[in-house]
Structure formats: C-alpha cells, structure tokens
XYZ file of C-alpha atoms in Angstrom:
443
model
C -24.791 20.849 5.149
C -21.721 18.700 5.539
C -19.930 20.649 2.766
C -20.729 23.953 4.489
C -19.370 22.613 7.762
C -16.169 21.420 6.100
C -15.710 24.839 4.450
C -16.115 26.696 7.747
C -13.823 24.152 9.335
C -10.977 24.566 6.841
C -11.216 28.175 5.574
C -9.794 29.990 8.629
C -6.756 27.731 8.701
C -6.123 28.353 4.991
C -6.448 32.118 5.424
C -4.118 32.073 8.425
C -1.534 30.049 6.499
C -1.647 32.414 3.490
C -1.358 35.550 5.629
C 1.573 34.160 7.614
C 3.480 33.576 4.381
C 2.756 36.949 2.715
C 2.541 39.664 5.362
C 5.322 42.041 6.329
C 5.459 43.995 9.580
C 4.670 47.725 9.522
C 6.435 49.097 12.598
C 5.116 52.020 14.631
C 8.058 54.173 13.547
C 7.394 53.425 9.869
C 3.707 54.236 10.288
C 4.481 57.563 11.977
C 7.037 58.479 9.302
C 4.571 57.623 6.539
C 1.916 59.781 8.223
C 4.309 62.727 8.465
C 5.173 62.353 4.782
C 1.837 61.474 3.194
C -1.120 62.274 5.470
C -3.379 64.815 3.764
C -4.142 66.778 6.919
C -0.442 67.169 7.687
C 0.294 68.156 4.082
C -2.380 70.865 4.212
C -1.031 72.227 7.499
C 2.494 72.235 6.002
C 1.235 74.345 3.105
C -0.230 76.845 5.564
C 3.111 77.039 7.350
C 4.827 77.661 4.030
C 2.425 80.544 3.283
C 3.123 82.057 6.715
C 6.854 81.662 6.099
C 6.541 83.556 2.817
C 4.555 86.293 4.541
C 7.241 86.874 7.166
C 10.085 87.199 4.679
C 11.872 90.485 3.929
C 10.074 90.620 0.573
C 6.763 91.181 2.364
C 8.083 93.508 5.057
C 7.808 96.930 3.400
C 11.469 97.599 4.155
C 12.576 97.368 0.532
C 12.221 100.279 -1.897
C 9.962 100.215 -4.921
C 11.357 100.848 -8.403
C 8.943 101.763 -11.156
C 9.683 102.129 -14.835
C 7.470 104.344 -16.978
C 7.510 104.753 -20.730
C 5.168 106.284 -23.236
C 4.782 107.763 -26.684
C 2.204 109.977 -28.336
C 1.601 111.124 -31.878
C -0.796 113.713 -33.288
C -1.439 115.267 -36.673
C -3.321 118.555 -37.062
C -4.424 121.139 -39.618
C -3.590 124.652 -38.494
C -4.847 128.086 -39.726
C -2.992 131.186 -38.588
C -4.597 134.588 -39.225
C -2.330 137.630 -39.090
C -3.967 141.040 -39.226
C -3.329 142.688 -42.547
C -1.730 139.616 -44.040
C -2.898 136.469 -45.738
C -4.046 133.511 -43.684
C -1.416 130.839 -43.346
C -2.810 127.346 -43.828
C -0.788 124.382 -42.558
C -2.086 120.893 -43.170
C -0.927 117.587 -41.667
C 1.303 119.150 -39.047
C 2.845 116.244 -37.085
C 3.933 116.236 -33.434
C 5.661 113.314 -31.659
C 6.424 112.876 -27.962
C 8.544 110.083 -26.420
C 9.211 109.729 -22.708
C 10.701 107.271 -20.216
C 11.677 107.343 -16.566
C 12.810 105.279 -13.597
C 11.204 106.207 -10.264
C 12.352 105.103 -6.825
C 10.199 105.376 -3.688
C 11.342 104.412 -0.224
C 9.470 104.794 3.026
C 12.095 105.892 5.482
C 9.905 106.123 8.594
C 6.218 105.379 9.158
C 5.841 105.742 12.907
C 7.305 102.216 13.490
C 4.169 100.598 12.055
C 6.191 98.699 9.498
C 8.615 97.491 12.178
C 5.932 96.024 14.433
C 3.932 94.658 11.525
C 7.050 92.784 10.417
C 7.515 91.356 13.918
C 3.815 90.415 13.946
C 4.229 88.472 10.694
C 7.149 86.562 12.206
C 5.028 85.712 15.249
C 2.187 84.592 12.974
C 4.655 82.247 11.311
C 5.522 80.870 14.755
C 1.803 80.474 15.481
C 1.254 78.623 12.206
C 4.017 76.179 13.172
C 2.270 75.558 16.493
C -1.008 74.965 14.665
C 0.764 72.523 12.355
C 2.233 70.788 15.393
C -1.256 70.450 16.876
C -2.431 68.878 13.616
C 0.494 66.455 13.705
C -0.193 65.504 17.330
C -3.879 64.869 16.668
C -3.066 62.895 13.535
C -0.473 60.763 15.331
C -2.934 60.031 18.128
C -5.561 59.045 15.556
C -2.958 56.975 13.720
C -1.911 55.087 16.841
C -5.560 54.471 17.742
C -6.096 52.728 14.397
C -2.685 51.025 14.547
C -3.366 49.578 17.996
C -6.834 48.489 16.915
C -5.184 46.449 14.159
C -2.776 45.007 16.713
C -5.669 44.130 19.029
C -7.545 42.407 16.208
C -4.441 40.410 15.259
C -4.092 39.167 18.831
C -7.825 38.459 19.038
C -7.578 36.441 15.830
C -4.804 34.358 17.356
C -6.983 33.773 20.428
C -10.008 32.885 18.288
C -7.911 30.546 16.145
C -6.622 28.742 19.248
C -10.154 28.496 20.590
C -11.385 27.072 17.299
C -8.580 24.508 17.349
C -9.693 23.451 20.832
C -13.242 23.080 19.500
C -11.992 21.040 16.530
C -10.116 18.702 18.878
C -13.301 18.396 20.868
C -15.191 17.320 17.727
C -12.615 14.606 17.064
C -12.813 13.439 20.669
C -16.604 13.460 20.603
C -16.594 11.340 17.440
C -14.358 8.737 19.059
C -16.496 8.728 22.202
C -19.609 8.290 20.074
C -18.063 5.425 18.114
C -17.207 3.654 21.368
C -20.639 4.334 22.792
C -19.455 6.638 25.556
C -21.672 9.578 24.467
C -24.681 10.014 22.251
C -24.745 11.840 18.917
C -25.912 15.034 20.634
C -22.394 15.606 22.018
C -20.967 15.425 18.495
C -23.557 17.880 17.166
C -22.920 20.311 20.010
C -19.191 20.194 19.339
C -19.774 20.867 15.633
C -22.047 23.832 16.445
C -19.312 25.298 18.633
C -16.782 24.898 15.810
C -19.157 26.673 13.439
C -19.629 29.531 15.891
C -15.885 29.830 16.430
C -15.340 29.843 12.649
C -17.901 32.618 12.179
C -16.325 34.684 14.943
C -12.921 34.225 13.350
C -14.146 35.248 9.909
C -15.865 38.323 11.309
C -12.698 39.305 13.163
C -10.699 38.992 9.942
C -13.196 41.164 8.102
C -13.006 43.784 10.845
C -9.209 43.594 10.614
C -9.273 44.283 6.876
C -11.661 47.209 7.343
C -9.390 48.709 9.990
C -6.360 48.229 7.758
C -8.140 50.277 5.091
C -8.694 53.001 7.679
C -4.951 53.013 8.343
C -4.208 53.110 4.615
C -6.321 56.269 4.293
C -4.334 57.953 7.081
C -1.054 56.978 5.422
C -2.213 57.602 1.829
C -1.417 54.000 0.929
C -3.024 51.811 -1.691
C -6.519 51.071 -0.387
C -6.380 47.322 -0.942
C -2.837 46.912 0.336
C -3.727 44.626 3.236
C -0.683 42.357 3.203
C 1.016 43.712 6.289
C 1.083 43.063 10.008
C 1.736 45.480 12.860
C 3.881 45.418 15.968
C 1.884 44.176 18.963
C 4.561 45.094 21.510
C 3.384 47.617 24.103
C 5.513 49.256 26.771
C 4.471 51.839 29.358
C 6.432 54.793 30.675
C 7.328 54.854 34.378
C 4.794 56.850 36.387
C 7.575 59.058 37.768
C 8.508 60.129 34.244
C 4.866 60.921 33.446
C 4.584 63.029 36.597
C 7.681 65.004 35.555
C 6.168 65.618 32.116
C 2.919 66.806 33.689
C 4.867 69.278 35.832
C 6.251 70.837 32.627
C 2.939 70.818 30.751
C 2.417 74.594 30.998
C 5.676 75.093 29.072
C 4.995 72.492 26.370
C 1.241 72.181 25.822
C 0.537 73.341 22.283
C -2.718 75.142 23.134
C -1.018 77.198 25.857
C 1.837 78.053 23.503
C -0.670 79.131 20.864
C -2.376 81.405 23.407
C 0.936 83.020 24.295
C 1.691 83.591 20.629
C -1.738 85.176 20.072
C -1.077 87.560 22.994
C 2.237 88.601 21.448
C 0.550 89.281 18.101
C -2.152 91.367 19.780
C 0.557 93.427 21.527
C 2.169 94.155 18.172
C -1.238 95.146 16.800
C -1.502 97.812 19.523
C 1.858 99.261 18.523
C 0.969 99.161 14.829
C -2.239 101.072 15.578
C -0.361 103.705 17.607
C 1.995 104.331 14.696
C -0.859 106.257 13.069
C -0.210 109.109 15.530
C 3.321 109.683 14.145
C 4.420 111.216 10.842
C 5.863 109.294 7.952
C 8.932 110.241 5.957
C 9.557 109.061 2.426
C 12.323 109.427 -0.121
C 11.697 109.738 -3.849
C 14.030 109.722 -6.808
C 13.557 109.821 -10.563
C 15.617 109.684 -13.715
C 13.747 110.629 -16.867
C 14.200 111.158 -20.592
C 11.855 113.057 -22.933
C 11.979 113.776 -26.643
C 9.518 116.126 -28.360
C 9.440 116.296 -32.161
C 7.268 119.273 -33.119
C 5.979 120.300 -36.483
C 6.561 123.808 -37.991
C 4.462 126.749 -36.888
C 3.599 129.922 -38.711
C 6.712 131.618 -37.334
C 9.159 128.800 -36.557
C 10.340 125.742 -38.400
C 9.924 122.247 -36.902
C 12.172 121.288 -34.002
C 13.291 118.320 -31.919
C 13.835 118.771 -28.188
C 15.427 116.074 -25.972
C 15.799 116.321 -22.202
C 17.214 114.077 -19.506
C 17.020 114.767 -15.826
C 17.596 113.423 -12.342
C 15.442 114.444 -9.414
C 15.221 113.522 -5.727
C 13.040 114.578 -2.863
C 11.897 114.017 0.692
C 8.246 113.831 1.660
C 6.901 114.366 5.153
C 3.317 113.298 5.811
C 1.580 113.762 9.132
C -2.045 112.849 9.429
C -2.816 115.273 12.221
C -6.469 114.239 12.503
C -8.015 111.285 10.699
C -11.502 111.520 12.125
C -10.654 109.306 15.111
C -9.889 106.161 13.099
C -6.453 105.635 14.693
C -7.900 106.156 18.158
C -10.604 103.528 17.606
C -8.120 101.037 16.135
C -5.855 101.469 19.150
C -8.726 100.980 21.596
C -9.943 97.868 19.770
C -6.403 96.459 19.705
C -6.132 96.890 23.474
C -9.493 95.165 23.971
C -8.360 92.293 21.738
C -5.174 91.985 23.771
C -7.212 91.706 26.966
C -9.420 89.109 25.283
C -6.374 87.037 24.309
C -5.124 87.131 27.897
C -8.504 85.936 29.173
C -8.499 83.163 26.588
C -5.068 82.071 27.764
C -6.305 81.840 31.355
C -9.272 79.788 30.143
C -7.020 77.490 28.095
C -4.674 76.962 31.060
C -7.629 75.999 33.247
C -9.004 73.629 30.604
C -5.593 72.041 30.053
C -5.149 71.404 33.789
C -8.592 69.799 33.847
C -7.903 67.697 30.749
C -4.582 66.494 32.138
C -6.182 65.549 35.464
C -8.945 63.652 33.649
C -6.506 61.971 31.259
C -4.187 60.950 34.093
C -7.096 59.509 36.078
C -8.301 57.617 33.012
C -4.787 56.304 32.366
C -4.324 55.095 35.948
C -7.714 53.355 35.874
C -7.046 51.667 32.535
C -3.585 50.619 33.662
C -5.112 49.096 36.790
C -7.738 47.315 34.662
C -4.958 45.980 32.459
C -3.105 44.470 35.432
C -6.361 43.007 36.777
C -7.077 41.465 33.382
C -3.600 39.912 33.395
C -4.443 38.199 36.667
C -7.862 37.287 35.306
C -6.282 35.516 32.334
C -4.008 33.521 34.638
C -6.995 32.476 36.756
C -9.130 31.527 33.754
C -6.260 29.666 32.123
C -5.759 27.611 35.287
C -9.502 26.969 35.468
C -9.606 25.919 31.799
C -6.662 23.534 32.180
C -8.274 21.886 35.190
C -11.633 21.668 33.414
C -9.980 20.225 30.321
C -8.335 17.468 32.359
C -11.616 16.698 34.068
C -13.398 16.699 30.696
C -10.949 14.151 29.326
C -11.662 11.995 32.380
C -15.397 12.410 31.866
C -15.844 14.242 35.186
C -17.415 17.390 33.655
C -19.908 17.832 30.847
C -19.217 19.368 27.448
C -21.322 22.376 28.498
C -19.070 23.046 31.497
C -15.995 22.597 29.322
C -17.377 25.006 26.721
C -18.119 27.575 29.418
C -14.552 27.368 30.711
C -13.327 27.762 27.140
C -15.512 30.836 26.568
C -14.396 32.336 29.885
C -10.768 31.997 28.862
C -11.520 33.430 25.410
C -13.291 36.446 26.907
C -10.518 36.996 29.440
C -7.807 36.995 26.797
C -9.691 39.336 24.427
C -10.497 41.626 27.361
C -6.797 41.680 28.222
C -5.958 42.696 24.652
C -8.517 45.497 24.804
C -7.300 46.680 28.219
C -3.673 46.719 27.079
C -4.248 48.966 24.083
C -6.783 51.137 25.899
C -4.182 51.819 28.568
C -1.542 52.655 25.961
C -3.868 55.071 24.158
C -4.711 56.697 27.490
C -0.989 57.153 28.094
C -0.561 58.745 24.654
C -3.387 61.159 25.439
C -1.553 62.239 28.592
C 1.599 62.736 26.529
C -0.301 64.803 23.970
C -1.666 67.106 26.647
C 1.776 67.558 28.187
C 3.235 68.403 24.766
C 5.520 65.365 24.656
C 3.712 63.100 22.186
C 6.282 63.746 19.450
C 9.250 63.231 21.767
C 8.716 59.648 22.931
C 8.718 56.192 21.427
C 5.353 54.575 20.968
C-alpha cells in the first residue's frame, strides 16, 4: 500500500517534468494553416471546386468547333460472269477492287437560340457556388478545430490547477506528519491528508489522459501522426470589442455564406429559364469538309481496270428550327420558373433562419461572457477565502476538513473559470461564423 501511495505521489511530478522539457507550442495560426493544408474535409471540398472550375472553362462551353478525322479502306475480290447475247460467256475470276478514303470534317454551332451562352454563364455561377460551399466547409472545420484546440488549452490549465492543488495536499501531509510526531494531532489527520493526495493524483492522471485523447482528436483534424502528443497549445484568449461585433452583425446579410449560396442558386435558376427558352429559337450551324478518295477497280467485260483518285473541299450552312417538339420546351420553361420561385422562397427562409441564429448566438455569447467575468470575481473571492483558511489552519484555528473544503472550492472556481473562458471564446467564434467573418479575424 505504501508503494502504491509513493507511486501516485511521485508520478504526476515526473510526467509534468518530462512534458515541460519536450513539448513545443502549436500556435492557433499554425493549427489553422495545417487544417487548410491537410484536413480531409477541406481537401475533398477543394477537389469539388477544381471540378467546377474545369466545367466552367472554355473547353466545356460549346463555343469551340469540333474537328473530326475519318479514314477507311475496303477490299473485295469477286468472280464475274458476263453473258452477251449471241456471243460466248465471259468468265472473270478473282477480280479485285480496292477503295481508300480519308477526310477532315469541321462542325461549328454558330447560333443555338442563346442556350449555349446562358449555359456557359450558369457553369461559371456553379463554380462560384462551389467556392461558397468550400468556404462553408472551411468555416465549419475551423470552428471544430478551435473547439478541440481550446479544449486542449482548457485541459492544460486544469492540469496546472490540479498540480498546484496536489502540491498543497502534499504539503499538508508533511505538516500532518510533523503535527502527529509532536502529538498535536492523531494519526487520522495524517491518513485523511494522504487520501486527499491520492484523490488529487487520480484526478491529475485522469486529466492527463483526457488531454492525450483530445490531442489525438486534433491530430485527426490536422492529419498529423496519431501518437504525436509532444506539443502544447496557446492558452491566450482575447475577445473582440462588442462594438466591432455589432458592426459585423449589421453586415451579416452581405457576408453570411448561406445567404450568398441562396443568391447564387437564384442566379443559376434564372439562367436555367433562359436556357429552356432557347428551345423556341432556331439553331444555325456551319460545316466544312476536305476529303480524299481513291478507287482501284478491276477490269470488266468491256473496260480494263482503272484507278480513280478524287480530292474535294465542301462547306455548308445548316438551319434547324424545331417548330413543335411536343411541348417539351414549354414544360422545361415552366419548371425552370417554378424552380426559380422555389429558390427565392428558400432564400427568404435562410435569411430568417440566419437572423434567428445570429440573435441566439449573440445572446449566448453575452451570457457566457458575463459568466466568465463572474467566474473571475469568484476565483478572487475563493482565493482570498483559501488564503485566510490556510493561515487559520496553520494556527490550528480550523480543522483539516474546513481547509480541504476551501481548497476544493478554489479548485472548482479556477476550473470553472477555465471552462467559462473558452466557452465564451467559442461562442464569439460562432457569432463570427454566422456573420461571415470567421476567416477574417485572429483567433
């Protein structure tokens, strides 16, 4: 039992000493940069943006002509019988015929009722929409990243608080031993002090385990080596002035990513209407061809074999007007108009939801910021109470139970302050995300 106690007594100090000597600091800026470079969700969204960028290029627009090369050859061998009235039948065996051909054909759609024009503009707007969707992924990932990052910071500060509390308990064990040796207290005071040290040691070990687990969560977000735990984080937290936050909220309708996505979807639906209407207009196309043919024919009953070669250039204009297509164009146009109206309704819904979310997030942020300031005062009060109780304990004016309670109160106040600080910061980041400014501020 004594060996177990000594192990619990010494282990946290050894771990703390090793970590202090080995760990480097991973700053918030470095974590964000690593997420932008290596996070799987962001990589996937970047690939989707790249696909949309390819789709909106001139190579996918339909504005370029098509050039087709054709080539072919044929060979046949025949037996031929020619009967001439009053004369002998002419038999020809193994008569060979060869045909070689090649051509270059150019097709260009000169006018298609402006469908190609608006489809091209729609592809460009879809690229813009894909960038907004990628931005939304980045914002959500950064918010998730900072949540894990600040949890690591909170656990680091809690570990410091727990380590200080355990040191206080260790000093109390030493004091209790001296008091017992001089007959001032009984052995029960020593045992109680040792139990408190054991409890503090267990709490410290559990906090370290939770810290390592949370570090692994951060490593997954940053695509780092899973067992790379030898780093610390920045525990500094600053808050934006409320006036600046109010100004950002006033501009939320211009910067919120969901509202911008809705506007982009409306633009695409408007182009879809115009693309559908292009079916009412004719299309004009240009064609051109340059060809070469060679025909090597076998002899006939009246002519010897011959070789004929031809080359030629041709060009033409095609006009196509689908005067009636069974109503398909009419239905497509009607459906496109309905979809446009749907997108406008969705935008109104999104704007309403965003205003609600901002109001809720701002209220949550103000409450958590108030709780943080209250917890700061609470720590000052509990620290003063603990110092007074500690002095009285040394003078023998309060019991070890009262001293332990003051110690626990201070411990709880300090850990609650850590929690309130990072909760308030995350609430602020949520407000910034909703106003579309999360990527434009320092964390």
